Amino acid sequence: MSIAFLSTRGKLTMVVAGYLLIRLEPTIRDLQKSINLLSLIIAKQSNIDINEVSDLIK
């Protein structure tokens, strides 16, 4: 394999990774919000102080 081939392939890999990150970022943020909300719900059901859990989430 030549260095030019590896250079071109490396750039394509970085472009694809960047594209996927941009496309998946909103989904990841939505999942984080859901996890935080579920953590608060479980804390409330378990009689745990919600303020303590909120501090852990932040």
PDB file of C-alpha atoms in Angstrom:
ATOM      1  CA  MET A   1       0.000   0.000   0.000  1.00  0.00           C
ATOM      2  CA  SER A   2       1.244   3.427  -0.802  1.00  0.00           C
ATOM      3  CA  ILE A   3       1.345   6.366   1.565  1.00  0.00           C
ATOM      4  CA  ALA A   4      -0.986   8.343  -0.732  1.00  0.00           C
ATOM      5  CA  PHE A   5      -3.633   5.609  -0.462  1.00  0.00           C
ATOM      6  CA  LEU A   6      -3.424   5.571   3.322  1.00  0.00           C
ATOM      7  CA  SER A   7      -3.578   9.356   3.441  1.00  0.00           C
ATOM      8  CA  THR A   8      -6.725   9.457   1.321  1.00  0.00           C
ATOM      9  CA  ARG A   9      -8.344   6.632   3.278  1.00  0.00           C
ATOM     10  CA  GLY A  10      -7.537   8.354   6.588  1.00  0.00           C
ATOM     11  CA  LYS A  11      -9.213  11.552   5.453  1.00  0.00           C
ATOM     12  CA  LEU A  12     -12.320   9.659   4.384  1.00  0.00           C
ATOM     13  CA  THR A  13     -12.445   7.960   7.769  1.00  0.00           C
ATOM     14  CA  MET A  14     -12.257  11.313   9.558  1.00  0.00           C
ATOM     15  CA  VAL A  15     -14.999  12.770   7.353  1.00  0.00           C
ATOM     16  CA  VAL A  16     -17.293   9.795   8.000  1.00  0.00           C
ATOM     17  CA  ALA A  17     -16.616   9.936  11.759  1.00  0.00           C
ATOM     18  CA  GLY A  18     -17.324  13.677  11.821  1.00  0.00           C
ATOM     19  CA  TYR A  19     -20.531  13.221   9.841  1.00  0.00           C
ATOM     20  CA  LEU A  20     -21.747  10.474  12.164  1.00  0.00           C
ATOM     21  CA  LEU A  21     -20.945  12.546  15.227  1.00  0.00           C
ATOM     22  CA  ILE A  22     -22.918  15.494  13.872  1.00  0.00           C
ATOM     23  CA  ARG A  23     -25.871  13.255  12.971  1.00  0.00           C
ATOM     24  CA  LEU A  24     -25.896  11.332  16.273  1.00  0.00           C
ATOM     25  CA  GLU A  25     -25.328  14.252  18.644  1.00  0.00           C
ATOM     26  CA  PRO A  26     -29.032  15.245  18.938  1.00  0.00           C
ATOM     27  CA  THR A  27     -29.971  11.610  19.592  1.00  0.00           C
ATOM     28  CA  ILE A  28     -27.319  11.294  22.277  1.00  0.00           C
ATOM     29  CA  ARG A  29     -28.558  14.479  23.954  1.00  0.00           C
ATOM     30  CA  ASP A  30     -32.142  13.217  23.915  1.00  0.00           C
ATOM     31  CA  LEU A  31     -31.028   9.938  25.460  1.00  0.00           C
ATOM     32  CA  GLN A  32     -29.139  11.837  28.181  1.00  0.00           C
ATOM     33  CA  LYS A  33     -32.284  13.832  28.995  1.00  0.00           C
ATOM     34  CA  SER A  34     -34.285  10.603  29.224  1.00  0.00           C
ATOM     35  CA  ILE A  35     -31.703   9.008  31.514  1.00  0.00           C
ATOM     36  CA  ASN A  36     -31.690  12.071  33.772  1.00  0.00           C
ATOM     37  CA  LEU A  37     -35.489  12.092  33.980  1.00  0.00           C
ATOM     38  CA  LEU A  38     -35.642   8.375  34.738  1.00  0.00           C
ATOM     39  CA  SER A  39     -32.991   8.826  37.447  1.00  0.00           C
ATOM     40  CA  LEU A  40     -35.136  11.473  39.114  1.00  0.00           C
ATOM     41  CA  ILE A  41     -38.251   9.292  38.881  1.00  0.00           C
ATOM     42  CA  ILE A  42     -36.457   6.308  40.412  1.00  0.00           C
ATOM     43  CA  ALA A  43     -35.029   8.518  43.158  1.00  0.00           C
ATOM     44  CA  LYS A  44     -38.492   9.822  44.002  1.00  0.00           C
ATOM     45  CA  GLN A  45     -39.952   6.312  44.083  1.00  0.00           C
ATOM     46  CA  SER A  46     -37.101   5.162  46.327  1.00  0.00           C
ATOM     47  CA  ASN A  47     -37.612   8.049  48.756  1.00  0.00           C
ATOM     48  CA  ILE A  48     -34.195   9.492  47.939  1.00  0.00           C
ATOM     49  CA  ASP A  49     -33.706  13.247  48.160  1.00  0.00           C
ATOM     50  CA  ILE A  50     -34.191  14.542  44.631  1.00  0.00           C
ATOM     51  CA  ASN A  51     -31.790  17.436  45.251  1.00  0.00           C
ATOM     52  CA  GLU A  52     -28.968  14.985  45.943  1.00  0.00           C
ATOM     53  CA  VAL A  53     -29.676  13.110  42.738  1.00  0.00           C
ATOM     54  CA  SER A  54     -29.897  16.363  40.787  1.00  0.00           C
ATOM     55  CA  ASP A  55     -26.460  17.342  42.056  1.00  0.00           C
ATOM     56  CA  LEU A  56     -25.082  13.979  40.910  1.00  0.00           C
ATOM     57  CA  ILE A  57     -26.613  14.358  37.454  1.00  0.00           C
ATOM     58  CA  LYS A  58     -25.149  17.806  36.872  1.00  0.00           C
TER      59      LYS A  58
END
